[in-house]
PDB file of C-alpha atoms in Angstrom:
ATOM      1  CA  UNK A 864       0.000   0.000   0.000  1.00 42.00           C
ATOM      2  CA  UNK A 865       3.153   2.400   1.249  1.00 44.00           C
ATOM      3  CA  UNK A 866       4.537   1.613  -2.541  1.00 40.00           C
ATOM      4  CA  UNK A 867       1.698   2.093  -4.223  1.00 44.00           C
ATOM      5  CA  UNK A 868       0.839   5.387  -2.507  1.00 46.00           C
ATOM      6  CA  UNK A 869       4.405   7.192  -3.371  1.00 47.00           C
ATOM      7  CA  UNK A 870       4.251   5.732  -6.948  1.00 44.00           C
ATOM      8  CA  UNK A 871       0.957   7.565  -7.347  1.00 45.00           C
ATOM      9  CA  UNK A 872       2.886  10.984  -5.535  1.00 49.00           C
ATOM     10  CA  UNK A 873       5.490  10.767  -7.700  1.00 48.00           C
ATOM     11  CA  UNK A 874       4.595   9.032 -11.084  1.00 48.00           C
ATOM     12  CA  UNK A 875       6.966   8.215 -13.686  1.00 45.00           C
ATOM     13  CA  UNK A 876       7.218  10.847 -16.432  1.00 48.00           C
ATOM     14  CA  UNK A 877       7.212   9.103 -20.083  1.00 45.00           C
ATOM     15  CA  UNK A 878      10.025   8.560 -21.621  1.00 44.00           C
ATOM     16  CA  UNK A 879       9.514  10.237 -24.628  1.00 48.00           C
ATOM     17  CA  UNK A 880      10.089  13.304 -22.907  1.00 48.00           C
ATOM     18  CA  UNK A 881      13.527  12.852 -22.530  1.00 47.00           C
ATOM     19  CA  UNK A 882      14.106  11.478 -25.763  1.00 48.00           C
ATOM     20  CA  UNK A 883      12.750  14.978 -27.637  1.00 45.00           C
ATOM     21  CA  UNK A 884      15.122  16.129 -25.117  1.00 45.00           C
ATOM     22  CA  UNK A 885      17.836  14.596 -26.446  1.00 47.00           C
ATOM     23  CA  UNK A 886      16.904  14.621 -30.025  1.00 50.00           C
ATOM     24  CA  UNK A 887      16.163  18.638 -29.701  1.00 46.00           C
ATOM     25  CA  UNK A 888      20.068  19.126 -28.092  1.00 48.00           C
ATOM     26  CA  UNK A 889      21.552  17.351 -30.558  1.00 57.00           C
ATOM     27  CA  UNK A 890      23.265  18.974 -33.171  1.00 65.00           C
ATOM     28  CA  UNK A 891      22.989  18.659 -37.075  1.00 69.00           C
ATOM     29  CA  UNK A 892      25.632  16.636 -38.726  1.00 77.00           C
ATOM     30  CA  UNK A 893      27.845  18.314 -40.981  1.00 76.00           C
ATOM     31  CA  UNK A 894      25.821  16.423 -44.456  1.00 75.00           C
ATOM     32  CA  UNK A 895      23.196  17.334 -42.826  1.00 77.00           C
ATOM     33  CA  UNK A 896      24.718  21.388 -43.325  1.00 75.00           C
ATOM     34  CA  UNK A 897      25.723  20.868 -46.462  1.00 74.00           C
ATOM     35  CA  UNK A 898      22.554  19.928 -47.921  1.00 75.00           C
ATOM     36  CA  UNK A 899      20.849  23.127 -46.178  1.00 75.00           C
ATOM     37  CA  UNK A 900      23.610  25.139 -47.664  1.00 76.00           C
ATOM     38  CA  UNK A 901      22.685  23.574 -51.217  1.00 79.00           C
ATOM     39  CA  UNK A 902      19.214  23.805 -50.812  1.00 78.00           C
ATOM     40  CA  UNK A 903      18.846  27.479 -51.713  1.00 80.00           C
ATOM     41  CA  UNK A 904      21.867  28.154 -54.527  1.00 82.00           C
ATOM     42  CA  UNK A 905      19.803  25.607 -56.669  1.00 84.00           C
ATOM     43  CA  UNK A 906      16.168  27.097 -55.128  1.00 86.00           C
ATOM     44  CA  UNK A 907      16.822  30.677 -55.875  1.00 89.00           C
ATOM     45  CA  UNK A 908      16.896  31.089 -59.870  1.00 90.00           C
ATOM     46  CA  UNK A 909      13.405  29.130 -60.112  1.00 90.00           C
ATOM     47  CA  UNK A 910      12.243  31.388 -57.772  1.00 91.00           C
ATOM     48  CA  UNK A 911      13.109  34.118 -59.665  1.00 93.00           C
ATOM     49  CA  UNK A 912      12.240  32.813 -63.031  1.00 93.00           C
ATOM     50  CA  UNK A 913       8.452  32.173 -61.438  1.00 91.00           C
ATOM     51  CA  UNK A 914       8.445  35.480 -60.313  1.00 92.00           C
ATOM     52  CA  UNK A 915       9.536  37.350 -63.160  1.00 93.00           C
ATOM     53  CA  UNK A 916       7.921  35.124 -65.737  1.00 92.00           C
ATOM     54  CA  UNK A 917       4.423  34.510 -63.711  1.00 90.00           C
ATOM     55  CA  UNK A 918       3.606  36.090 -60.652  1.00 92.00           C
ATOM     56  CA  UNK A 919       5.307  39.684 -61.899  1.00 92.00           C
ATOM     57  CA  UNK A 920       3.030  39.758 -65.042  1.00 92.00           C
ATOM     58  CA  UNK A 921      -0.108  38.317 -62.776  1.00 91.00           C
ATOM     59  CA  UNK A 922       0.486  41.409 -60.689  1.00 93.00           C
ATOM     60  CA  UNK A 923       0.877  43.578 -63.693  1.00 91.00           C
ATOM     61  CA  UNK A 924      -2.361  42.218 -65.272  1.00 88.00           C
ATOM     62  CA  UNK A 925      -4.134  42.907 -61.743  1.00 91.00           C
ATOM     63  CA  UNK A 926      -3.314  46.711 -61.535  1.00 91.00           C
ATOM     64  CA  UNK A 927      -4.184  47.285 -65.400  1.00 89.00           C
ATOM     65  CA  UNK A 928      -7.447  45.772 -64.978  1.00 88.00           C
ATOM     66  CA  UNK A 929      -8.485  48.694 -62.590  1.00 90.00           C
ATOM     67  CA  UNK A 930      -7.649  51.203 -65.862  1.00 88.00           C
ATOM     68  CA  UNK A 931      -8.251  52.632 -68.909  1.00 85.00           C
ATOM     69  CA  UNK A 932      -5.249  51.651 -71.132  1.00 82.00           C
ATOM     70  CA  UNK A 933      -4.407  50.870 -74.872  1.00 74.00           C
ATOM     71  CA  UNK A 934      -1.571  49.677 -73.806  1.00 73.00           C
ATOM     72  CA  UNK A 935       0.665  52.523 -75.502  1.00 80.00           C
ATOM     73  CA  UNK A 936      -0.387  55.942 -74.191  1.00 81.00           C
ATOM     74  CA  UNK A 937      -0.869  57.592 -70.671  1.00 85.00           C
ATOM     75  CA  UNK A 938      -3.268  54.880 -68.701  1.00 83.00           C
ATOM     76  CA  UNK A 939      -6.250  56.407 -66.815  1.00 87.00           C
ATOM     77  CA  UNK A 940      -7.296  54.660 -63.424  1.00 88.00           C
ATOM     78  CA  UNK A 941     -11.463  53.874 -63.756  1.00 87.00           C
ATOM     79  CA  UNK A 942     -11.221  51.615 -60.340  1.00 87.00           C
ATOM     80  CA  UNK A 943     -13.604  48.785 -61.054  1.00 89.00           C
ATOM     81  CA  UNK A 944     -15.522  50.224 -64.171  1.00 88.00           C
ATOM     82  CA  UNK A 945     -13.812  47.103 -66.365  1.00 87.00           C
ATOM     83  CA  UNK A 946     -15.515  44.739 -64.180  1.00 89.00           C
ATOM     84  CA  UNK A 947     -19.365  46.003 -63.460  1.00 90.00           C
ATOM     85  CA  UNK A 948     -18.709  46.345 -67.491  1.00 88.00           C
ATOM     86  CA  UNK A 949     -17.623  42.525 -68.289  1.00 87.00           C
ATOM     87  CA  UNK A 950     -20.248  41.509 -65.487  1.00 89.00           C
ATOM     88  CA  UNK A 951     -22.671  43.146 -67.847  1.00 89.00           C
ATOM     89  CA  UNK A 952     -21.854  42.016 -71.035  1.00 89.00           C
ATOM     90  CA  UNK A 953     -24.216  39.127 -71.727  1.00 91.00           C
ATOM     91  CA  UNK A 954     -21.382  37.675 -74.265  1.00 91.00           C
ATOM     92  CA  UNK A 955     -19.061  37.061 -71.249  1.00 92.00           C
ATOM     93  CA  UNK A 956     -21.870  35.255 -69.513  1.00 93.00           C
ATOM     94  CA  UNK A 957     -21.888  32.928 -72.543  1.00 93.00           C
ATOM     95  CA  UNK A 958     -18.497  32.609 -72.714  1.00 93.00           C
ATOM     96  CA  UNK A 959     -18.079  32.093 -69.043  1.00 94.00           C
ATOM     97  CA  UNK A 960     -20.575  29.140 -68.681  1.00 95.00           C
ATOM     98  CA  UNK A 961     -19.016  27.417 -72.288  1.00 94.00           C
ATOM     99  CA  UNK A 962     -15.816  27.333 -70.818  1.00 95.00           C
ATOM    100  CA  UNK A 963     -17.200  25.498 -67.841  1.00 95.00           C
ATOM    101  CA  UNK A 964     -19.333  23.031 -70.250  1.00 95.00           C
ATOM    102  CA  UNK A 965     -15.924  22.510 -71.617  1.00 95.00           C
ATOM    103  CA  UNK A 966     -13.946  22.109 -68.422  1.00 95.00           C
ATOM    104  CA  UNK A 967     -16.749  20.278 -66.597  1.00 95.00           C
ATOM    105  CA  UNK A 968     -18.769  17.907 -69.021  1.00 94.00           C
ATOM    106  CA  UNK A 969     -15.804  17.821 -71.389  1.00 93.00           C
ATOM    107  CA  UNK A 970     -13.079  16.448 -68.766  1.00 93.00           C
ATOM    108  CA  UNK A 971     -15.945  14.012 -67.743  1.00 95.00           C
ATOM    109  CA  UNK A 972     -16.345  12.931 -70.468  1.00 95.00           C
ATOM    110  CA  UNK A 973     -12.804  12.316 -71.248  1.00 94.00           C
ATOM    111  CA  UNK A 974     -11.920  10.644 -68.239  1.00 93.00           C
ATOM    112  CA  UNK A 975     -14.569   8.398 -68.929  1.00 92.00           C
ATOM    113  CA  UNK A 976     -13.730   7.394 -71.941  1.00 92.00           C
ATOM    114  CA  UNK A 977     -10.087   7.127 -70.992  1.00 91.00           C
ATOM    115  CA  UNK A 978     -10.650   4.891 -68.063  1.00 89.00           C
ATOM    116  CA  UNK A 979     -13.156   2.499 -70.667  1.00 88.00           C
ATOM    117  CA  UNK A 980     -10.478   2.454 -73.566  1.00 87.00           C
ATOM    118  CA  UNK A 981      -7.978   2.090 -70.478  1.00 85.00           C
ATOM    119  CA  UNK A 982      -9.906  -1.474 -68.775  1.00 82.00           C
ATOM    120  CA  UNK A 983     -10.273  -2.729 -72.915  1.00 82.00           C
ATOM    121  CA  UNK A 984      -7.584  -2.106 -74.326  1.00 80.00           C
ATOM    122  CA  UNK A 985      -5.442  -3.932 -71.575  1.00 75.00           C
ATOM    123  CA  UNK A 986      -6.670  -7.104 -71.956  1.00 73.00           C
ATOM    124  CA  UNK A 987      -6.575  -6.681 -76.532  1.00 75.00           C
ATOM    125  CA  UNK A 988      -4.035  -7.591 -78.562  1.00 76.00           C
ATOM    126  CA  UNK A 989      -2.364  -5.180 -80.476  1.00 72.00           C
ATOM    127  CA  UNK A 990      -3.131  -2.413 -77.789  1.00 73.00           C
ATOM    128  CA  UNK A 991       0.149  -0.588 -78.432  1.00 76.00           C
ATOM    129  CA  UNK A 992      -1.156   0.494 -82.026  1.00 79.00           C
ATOM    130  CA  UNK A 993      -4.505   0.790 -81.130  1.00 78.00           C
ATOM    131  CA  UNK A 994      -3.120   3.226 -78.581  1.00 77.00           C
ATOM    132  CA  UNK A 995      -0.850   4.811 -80.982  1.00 79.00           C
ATOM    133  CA  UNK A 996      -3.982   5.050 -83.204  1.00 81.00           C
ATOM    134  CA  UNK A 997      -5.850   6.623 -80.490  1.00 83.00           C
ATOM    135  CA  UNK A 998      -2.800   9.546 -79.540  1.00 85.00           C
ATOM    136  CA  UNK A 999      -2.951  10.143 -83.164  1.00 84.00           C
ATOM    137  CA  UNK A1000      -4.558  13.369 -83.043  1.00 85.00           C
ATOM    138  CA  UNK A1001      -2.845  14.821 -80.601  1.00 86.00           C
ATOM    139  CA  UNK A1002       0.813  15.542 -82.663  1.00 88.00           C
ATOM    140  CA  UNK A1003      -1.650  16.997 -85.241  1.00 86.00           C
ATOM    141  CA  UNK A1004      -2.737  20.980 -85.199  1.00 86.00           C
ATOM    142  CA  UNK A1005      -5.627  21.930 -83.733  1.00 86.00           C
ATOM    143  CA  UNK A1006      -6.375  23.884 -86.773  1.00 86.00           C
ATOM    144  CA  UNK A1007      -6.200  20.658 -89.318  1.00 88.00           C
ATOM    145  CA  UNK A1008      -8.176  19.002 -87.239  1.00 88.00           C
ATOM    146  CA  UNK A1009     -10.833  21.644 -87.358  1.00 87.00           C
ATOM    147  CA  UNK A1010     -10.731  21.481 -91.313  1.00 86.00           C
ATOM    148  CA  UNK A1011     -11.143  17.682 -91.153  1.00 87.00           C
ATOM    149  CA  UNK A1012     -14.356  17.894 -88.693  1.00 86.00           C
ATOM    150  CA  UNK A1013     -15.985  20.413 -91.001  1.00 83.00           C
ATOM    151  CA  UNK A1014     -15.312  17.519 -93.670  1.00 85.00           C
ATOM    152  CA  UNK A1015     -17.083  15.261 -91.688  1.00 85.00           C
ATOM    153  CA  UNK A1016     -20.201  17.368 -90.298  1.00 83.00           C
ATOM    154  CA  UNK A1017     -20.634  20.181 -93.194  1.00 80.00           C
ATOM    155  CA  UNK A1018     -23.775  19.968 -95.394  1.00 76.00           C
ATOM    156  CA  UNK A1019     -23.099  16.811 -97.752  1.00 76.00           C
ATOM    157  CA  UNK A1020     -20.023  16.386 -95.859  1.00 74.00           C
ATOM    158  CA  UNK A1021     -19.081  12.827 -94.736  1.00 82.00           C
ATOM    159  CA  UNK A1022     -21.812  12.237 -92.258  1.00 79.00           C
ATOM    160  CA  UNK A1023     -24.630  13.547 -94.312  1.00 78.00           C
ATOM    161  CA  UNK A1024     -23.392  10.958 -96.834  1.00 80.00           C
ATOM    162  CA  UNK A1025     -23.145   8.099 -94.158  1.00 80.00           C
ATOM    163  CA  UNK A1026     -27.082   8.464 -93.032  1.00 76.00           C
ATOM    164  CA  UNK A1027     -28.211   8.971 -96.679  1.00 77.00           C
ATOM    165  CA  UNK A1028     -26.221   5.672 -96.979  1.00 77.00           C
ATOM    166  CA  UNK A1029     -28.420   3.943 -94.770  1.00 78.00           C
ATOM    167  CA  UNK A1030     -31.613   5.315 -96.106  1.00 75.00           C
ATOM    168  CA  UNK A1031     -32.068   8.522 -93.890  1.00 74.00           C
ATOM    169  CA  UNK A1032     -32.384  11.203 -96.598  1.00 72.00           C
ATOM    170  CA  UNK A1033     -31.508  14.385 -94.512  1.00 72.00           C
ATOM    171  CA  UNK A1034     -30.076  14.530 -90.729  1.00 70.00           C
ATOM    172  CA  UNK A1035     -29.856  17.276 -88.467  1.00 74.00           C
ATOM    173  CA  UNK A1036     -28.131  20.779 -89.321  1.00 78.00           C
ATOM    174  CA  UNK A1037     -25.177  20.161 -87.385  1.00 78.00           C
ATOM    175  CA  UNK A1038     -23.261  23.477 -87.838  1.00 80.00           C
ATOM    176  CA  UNK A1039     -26.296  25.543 -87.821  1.00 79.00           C
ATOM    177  CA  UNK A1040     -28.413  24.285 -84.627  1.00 81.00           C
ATOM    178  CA  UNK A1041     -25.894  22.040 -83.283  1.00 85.00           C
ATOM    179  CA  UNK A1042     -22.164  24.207 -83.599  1.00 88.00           C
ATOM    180  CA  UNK A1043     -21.118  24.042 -79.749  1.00 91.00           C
ATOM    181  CA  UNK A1044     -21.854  20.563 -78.828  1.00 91.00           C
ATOM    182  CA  UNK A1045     -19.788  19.633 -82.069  1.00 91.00           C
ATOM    183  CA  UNK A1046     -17.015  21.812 -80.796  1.00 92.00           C
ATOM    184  CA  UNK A1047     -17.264  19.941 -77.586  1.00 93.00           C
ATOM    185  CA  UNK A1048     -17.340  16.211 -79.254  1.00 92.00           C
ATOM    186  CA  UNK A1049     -14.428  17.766 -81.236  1.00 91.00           C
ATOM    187  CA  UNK A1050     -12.172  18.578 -78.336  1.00 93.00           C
ATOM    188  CA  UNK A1051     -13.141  15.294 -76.504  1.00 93.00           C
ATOM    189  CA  UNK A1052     -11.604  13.089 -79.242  1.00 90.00           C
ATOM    190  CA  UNK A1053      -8.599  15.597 -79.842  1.00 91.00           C
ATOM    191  CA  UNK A1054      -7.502  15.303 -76.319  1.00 91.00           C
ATOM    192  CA  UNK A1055      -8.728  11.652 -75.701  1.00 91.00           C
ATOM    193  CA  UNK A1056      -5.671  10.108 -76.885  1.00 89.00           C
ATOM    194  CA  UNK A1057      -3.118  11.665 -74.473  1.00 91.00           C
ATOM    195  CA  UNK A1058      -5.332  10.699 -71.734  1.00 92.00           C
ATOM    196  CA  UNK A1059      -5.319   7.190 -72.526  1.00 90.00           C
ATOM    197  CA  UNK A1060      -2.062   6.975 -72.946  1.00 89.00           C
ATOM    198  CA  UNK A1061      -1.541   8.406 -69.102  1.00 91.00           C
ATOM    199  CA  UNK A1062      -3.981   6.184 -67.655  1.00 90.00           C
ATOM    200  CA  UNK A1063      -2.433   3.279 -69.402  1.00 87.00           C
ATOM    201  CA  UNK A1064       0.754   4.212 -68.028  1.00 87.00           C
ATOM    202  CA  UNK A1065      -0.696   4.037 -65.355  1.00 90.00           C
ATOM    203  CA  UNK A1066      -2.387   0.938 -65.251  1.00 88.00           C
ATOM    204  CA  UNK A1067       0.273  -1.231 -66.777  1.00 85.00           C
ATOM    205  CA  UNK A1068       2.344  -0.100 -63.212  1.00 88.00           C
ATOM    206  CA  UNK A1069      -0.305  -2.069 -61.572  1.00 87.00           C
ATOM    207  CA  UNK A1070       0.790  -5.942 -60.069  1.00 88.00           C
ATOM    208  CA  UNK A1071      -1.316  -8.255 -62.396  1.00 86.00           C
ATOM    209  CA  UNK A1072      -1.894 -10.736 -59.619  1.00 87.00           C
ATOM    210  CA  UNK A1073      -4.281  -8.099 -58.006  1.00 88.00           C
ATOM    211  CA  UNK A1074      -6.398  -8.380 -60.896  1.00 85.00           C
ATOM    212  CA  UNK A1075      -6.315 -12.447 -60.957  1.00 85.00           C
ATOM    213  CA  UNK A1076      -7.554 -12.540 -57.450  1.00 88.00           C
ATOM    214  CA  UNK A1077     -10.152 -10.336 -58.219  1.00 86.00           C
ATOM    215  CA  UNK A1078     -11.344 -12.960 -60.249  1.00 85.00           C
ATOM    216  CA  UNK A1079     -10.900 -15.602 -58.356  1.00 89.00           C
ATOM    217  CA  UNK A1080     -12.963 -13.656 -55.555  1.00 88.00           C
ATOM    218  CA  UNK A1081     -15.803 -13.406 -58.607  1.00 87.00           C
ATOM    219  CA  UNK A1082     -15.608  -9.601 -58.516  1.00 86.00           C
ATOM    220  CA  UNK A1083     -17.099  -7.375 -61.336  1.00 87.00           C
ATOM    221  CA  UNK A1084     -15.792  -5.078 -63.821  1.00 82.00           C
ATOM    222  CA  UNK A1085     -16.946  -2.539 -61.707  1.00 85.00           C
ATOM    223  CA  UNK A1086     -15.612  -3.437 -58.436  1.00 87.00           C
ATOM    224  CA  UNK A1087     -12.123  -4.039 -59.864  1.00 86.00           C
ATOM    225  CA  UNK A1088     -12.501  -0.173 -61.321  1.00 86.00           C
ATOM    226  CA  UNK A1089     -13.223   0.908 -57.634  1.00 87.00           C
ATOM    227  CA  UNK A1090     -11.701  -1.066 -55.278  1.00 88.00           C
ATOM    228  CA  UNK A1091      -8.462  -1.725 -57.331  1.00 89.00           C
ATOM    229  CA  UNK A1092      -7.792   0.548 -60.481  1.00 88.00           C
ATOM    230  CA  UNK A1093      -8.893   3.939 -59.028  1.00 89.00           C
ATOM    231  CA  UNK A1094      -7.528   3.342 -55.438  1.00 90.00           C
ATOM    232  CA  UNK A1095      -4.120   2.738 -57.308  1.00 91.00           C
ATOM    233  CA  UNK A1096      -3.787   5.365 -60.074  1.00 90.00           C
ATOM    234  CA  UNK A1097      -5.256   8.293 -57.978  1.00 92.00           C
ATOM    235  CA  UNK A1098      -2.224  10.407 -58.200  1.00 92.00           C
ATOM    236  CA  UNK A1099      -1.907  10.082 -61.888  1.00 93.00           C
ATOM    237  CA  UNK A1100      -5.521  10.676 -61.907  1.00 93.00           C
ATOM    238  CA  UNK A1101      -4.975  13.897 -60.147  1.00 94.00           C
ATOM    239  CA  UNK A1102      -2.502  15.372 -62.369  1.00 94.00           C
ATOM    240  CA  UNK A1103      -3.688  14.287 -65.322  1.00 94.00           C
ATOM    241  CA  UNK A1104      -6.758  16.535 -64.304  1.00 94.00           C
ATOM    242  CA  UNK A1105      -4.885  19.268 -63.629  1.00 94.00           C
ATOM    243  CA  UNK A1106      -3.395  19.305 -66.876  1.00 93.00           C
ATOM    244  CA  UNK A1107      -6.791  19.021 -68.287  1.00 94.00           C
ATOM    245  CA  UNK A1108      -8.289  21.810 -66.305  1.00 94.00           C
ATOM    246  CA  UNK A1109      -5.381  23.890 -67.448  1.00 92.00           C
ATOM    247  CA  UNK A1110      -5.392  22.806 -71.185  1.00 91.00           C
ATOM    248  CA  UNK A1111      -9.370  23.815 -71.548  1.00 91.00           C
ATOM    249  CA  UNK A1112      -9.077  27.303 -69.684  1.00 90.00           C
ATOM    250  CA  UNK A1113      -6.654  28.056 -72.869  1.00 90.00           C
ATOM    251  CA  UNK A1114      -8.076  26.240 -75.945  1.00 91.00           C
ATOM    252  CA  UNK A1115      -8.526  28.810 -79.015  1.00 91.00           C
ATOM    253  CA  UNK A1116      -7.475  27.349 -81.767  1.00 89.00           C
ATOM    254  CA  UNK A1117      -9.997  24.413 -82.670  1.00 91.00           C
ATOM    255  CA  UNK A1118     -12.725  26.955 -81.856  1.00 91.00           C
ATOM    256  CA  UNK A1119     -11.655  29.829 -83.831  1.00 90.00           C
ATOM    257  CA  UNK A1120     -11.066  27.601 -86.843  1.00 88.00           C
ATOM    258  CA  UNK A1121     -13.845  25.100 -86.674  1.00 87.00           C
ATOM    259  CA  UNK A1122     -16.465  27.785 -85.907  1.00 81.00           C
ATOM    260  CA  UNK A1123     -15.617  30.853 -88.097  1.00 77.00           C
ATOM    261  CA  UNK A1124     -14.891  31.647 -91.438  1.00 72.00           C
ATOM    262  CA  UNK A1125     -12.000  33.193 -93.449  1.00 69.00           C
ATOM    263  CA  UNK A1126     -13.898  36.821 -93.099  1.00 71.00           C
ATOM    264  CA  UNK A1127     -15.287  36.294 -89.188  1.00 80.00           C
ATOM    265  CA  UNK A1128     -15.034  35.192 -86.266  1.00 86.00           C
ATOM    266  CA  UNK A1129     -17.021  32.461 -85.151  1.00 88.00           C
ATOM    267  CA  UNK A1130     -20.843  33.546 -83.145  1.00 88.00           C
ATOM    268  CA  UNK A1131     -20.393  34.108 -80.124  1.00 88.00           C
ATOM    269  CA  UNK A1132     -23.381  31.886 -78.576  1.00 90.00           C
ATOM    270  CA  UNK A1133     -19.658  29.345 -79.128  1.00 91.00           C
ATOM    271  CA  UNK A1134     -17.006  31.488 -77.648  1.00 92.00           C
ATOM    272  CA  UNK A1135     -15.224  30.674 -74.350  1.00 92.00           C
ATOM    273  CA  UNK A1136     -13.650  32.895 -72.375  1.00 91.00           C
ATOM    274  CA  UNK A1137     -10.133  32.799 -74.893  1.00 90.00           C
ATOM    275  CA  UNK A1138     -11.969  33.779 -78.007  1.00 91.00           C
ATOM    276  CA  UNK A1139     -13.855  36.291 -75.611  1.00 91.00           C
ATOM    277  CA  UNK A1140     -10.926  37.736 -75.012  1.00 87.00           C
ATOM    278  CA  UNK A1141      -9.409  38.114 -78.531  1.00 88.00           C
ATOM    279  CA  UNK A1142     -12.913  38.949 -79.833  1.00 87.00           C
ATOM    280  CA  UNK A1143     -13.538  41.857 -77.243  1.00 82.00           C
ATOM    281  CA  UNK A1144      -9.738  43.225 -77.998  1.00 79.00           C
ATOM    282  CA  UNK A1145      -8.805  43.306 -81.433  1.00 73.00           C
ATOM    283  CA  UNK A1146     -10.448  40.135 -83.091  1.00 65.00           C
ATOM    284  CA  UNK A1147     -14.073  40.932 -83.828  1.00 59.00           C
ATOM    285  CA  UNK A1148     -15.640  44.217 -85.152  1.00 53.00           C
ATOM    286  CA  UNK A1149     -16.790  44.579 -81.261  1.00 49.00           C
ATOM    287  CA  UNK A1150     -13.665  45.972 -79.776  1.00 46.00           C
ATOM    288  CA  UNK A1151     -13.643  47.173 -76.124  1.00 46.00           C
ATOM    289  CA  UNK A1152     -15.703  46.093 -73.787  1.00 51.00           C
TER     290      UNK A1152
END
């Protein structure tokens, strides 16, 4: 009882205590030095380069927005004029909400696809040139492409051709009451390719035994997506999503050429918020905003 009484007066501090203790007294070792002396000679030009070459003209491009400017003569501050102006302007509102269609349903859409081509194409034969038939369109311009979809969805073009070949006389006007959701099919199987390609990448990394015992364990297509696939490609997943979201927030040239003509610009119920911004500067007989 006597023991038990002074352990509880005195108890036993833990002994991690004294090892932080020890660990926080110790000094660094002399690699350990070094490689905090190298740490910032390499550090210190990319630093620079991402401040001169992005967040300097970010900053620029944040003060001029708050004036009046053409960019050669004397600018004139107008505080936040520019934006109750572009909040106004009914074409940025269409702009604004096609550029999400295209980020939103259009990287859907793509992953999608990607992740279906990804789960058949592993098991095929031949997947290497089906793949290589897939990336394709990706080493080609954005603006040949555009000339070979108005082949295919013109009036008499190649799909007009293909339905009157199967006894439908006349299909739908694509270009005239269907122009933006062609765009949008358009930049899905331009960009398809490189996606695959990632995911596949991907994929093959993954230990084939996971996939026999999800056999053995009867488990569906679906469940070895989720449970196995997904779980294990997340990070390329990630990134490859980033690069998406980045790639649609500056896609111009597809649009432009697909949509307009050799005298104009294409209508701007199809614009996103590039081709807004050429349009409303010096591209379109609007200039200004």
């Amino acid at each position: 009882m006597a023991l038990a009484t002074r352990a509880a007066e005195h108890p036993v501090r833990p002994a991690r205590h004294g090892a932080a203790r020890r660990r926080a007294g110790r000094s660094e070792s002399p690699m350990e030095k070094r490689r905090r002396r190298i740490f910032w000679p390499f550090l210190i030009p990319a630093l620079l380069a991402y401040g001169i070459l992005f967040l300097g003209p970010a900053l620029a491009s944040f003060v001029i927005s708050f004036m009046r400017w053409d960019g050669m003569g004397e600018p004139d501050m107008v505080g936040f004029e520019n934006y109750s102006r572009l909040l106004g302007d009914s074409v940025f509102h269409q702009a604004f909400a096609n550029t999400l269609i295209i980020l939103l349903v259009g990287g859907i859409a793509v992953f999608a696809v990607a992740f279906g081509l990804t789960m058949v194409l592993r098991e095929m034969r031949g997947r290497k040139f089906i793949r290589n038939v897939v990336f394709f369109p990706v080493i080609i311009s954005p603006v040949v492409l555009s000339i070979l979809w108005g082949f295919i969805f013109q009036s008499n073009g190649l799909l007009e051709s293909a339905f009157r070949g199967v006894g439908i006389p006349e299909g739908p006007n694509w270009l005239g009451d269907h122009l933006f959701l062609i765009i949008v099919v358009g930049l899905i199987w331009i960009n398809l390719g490189l996606y695959v390609t990632i995911l596949m990448a991907a994929v093959d990394q993954i230990p084939i035994y996971l996939y026999e015992e999800c056999a053995l364990a009867g488990a569906t297509a679906w469940q070895r997506f989720r449970y196995v696939t997904l779980p294990l490609t997340w990070d390329v997943v990630t990134a490859a999503a980033v690069l998406w979201t980045i790639g649609s927030l500056k896609i111009f040239e597809f649009i432009y050429a697909f949509g307009g003509t050799s005298a104009d610009m294409p209508p701007t119920n199809v614009w996103n918020s590039a081709l807004f911004i050429y349009g409303k500067t010096f591209g379109g007989p609007d200039t200004g905003l």
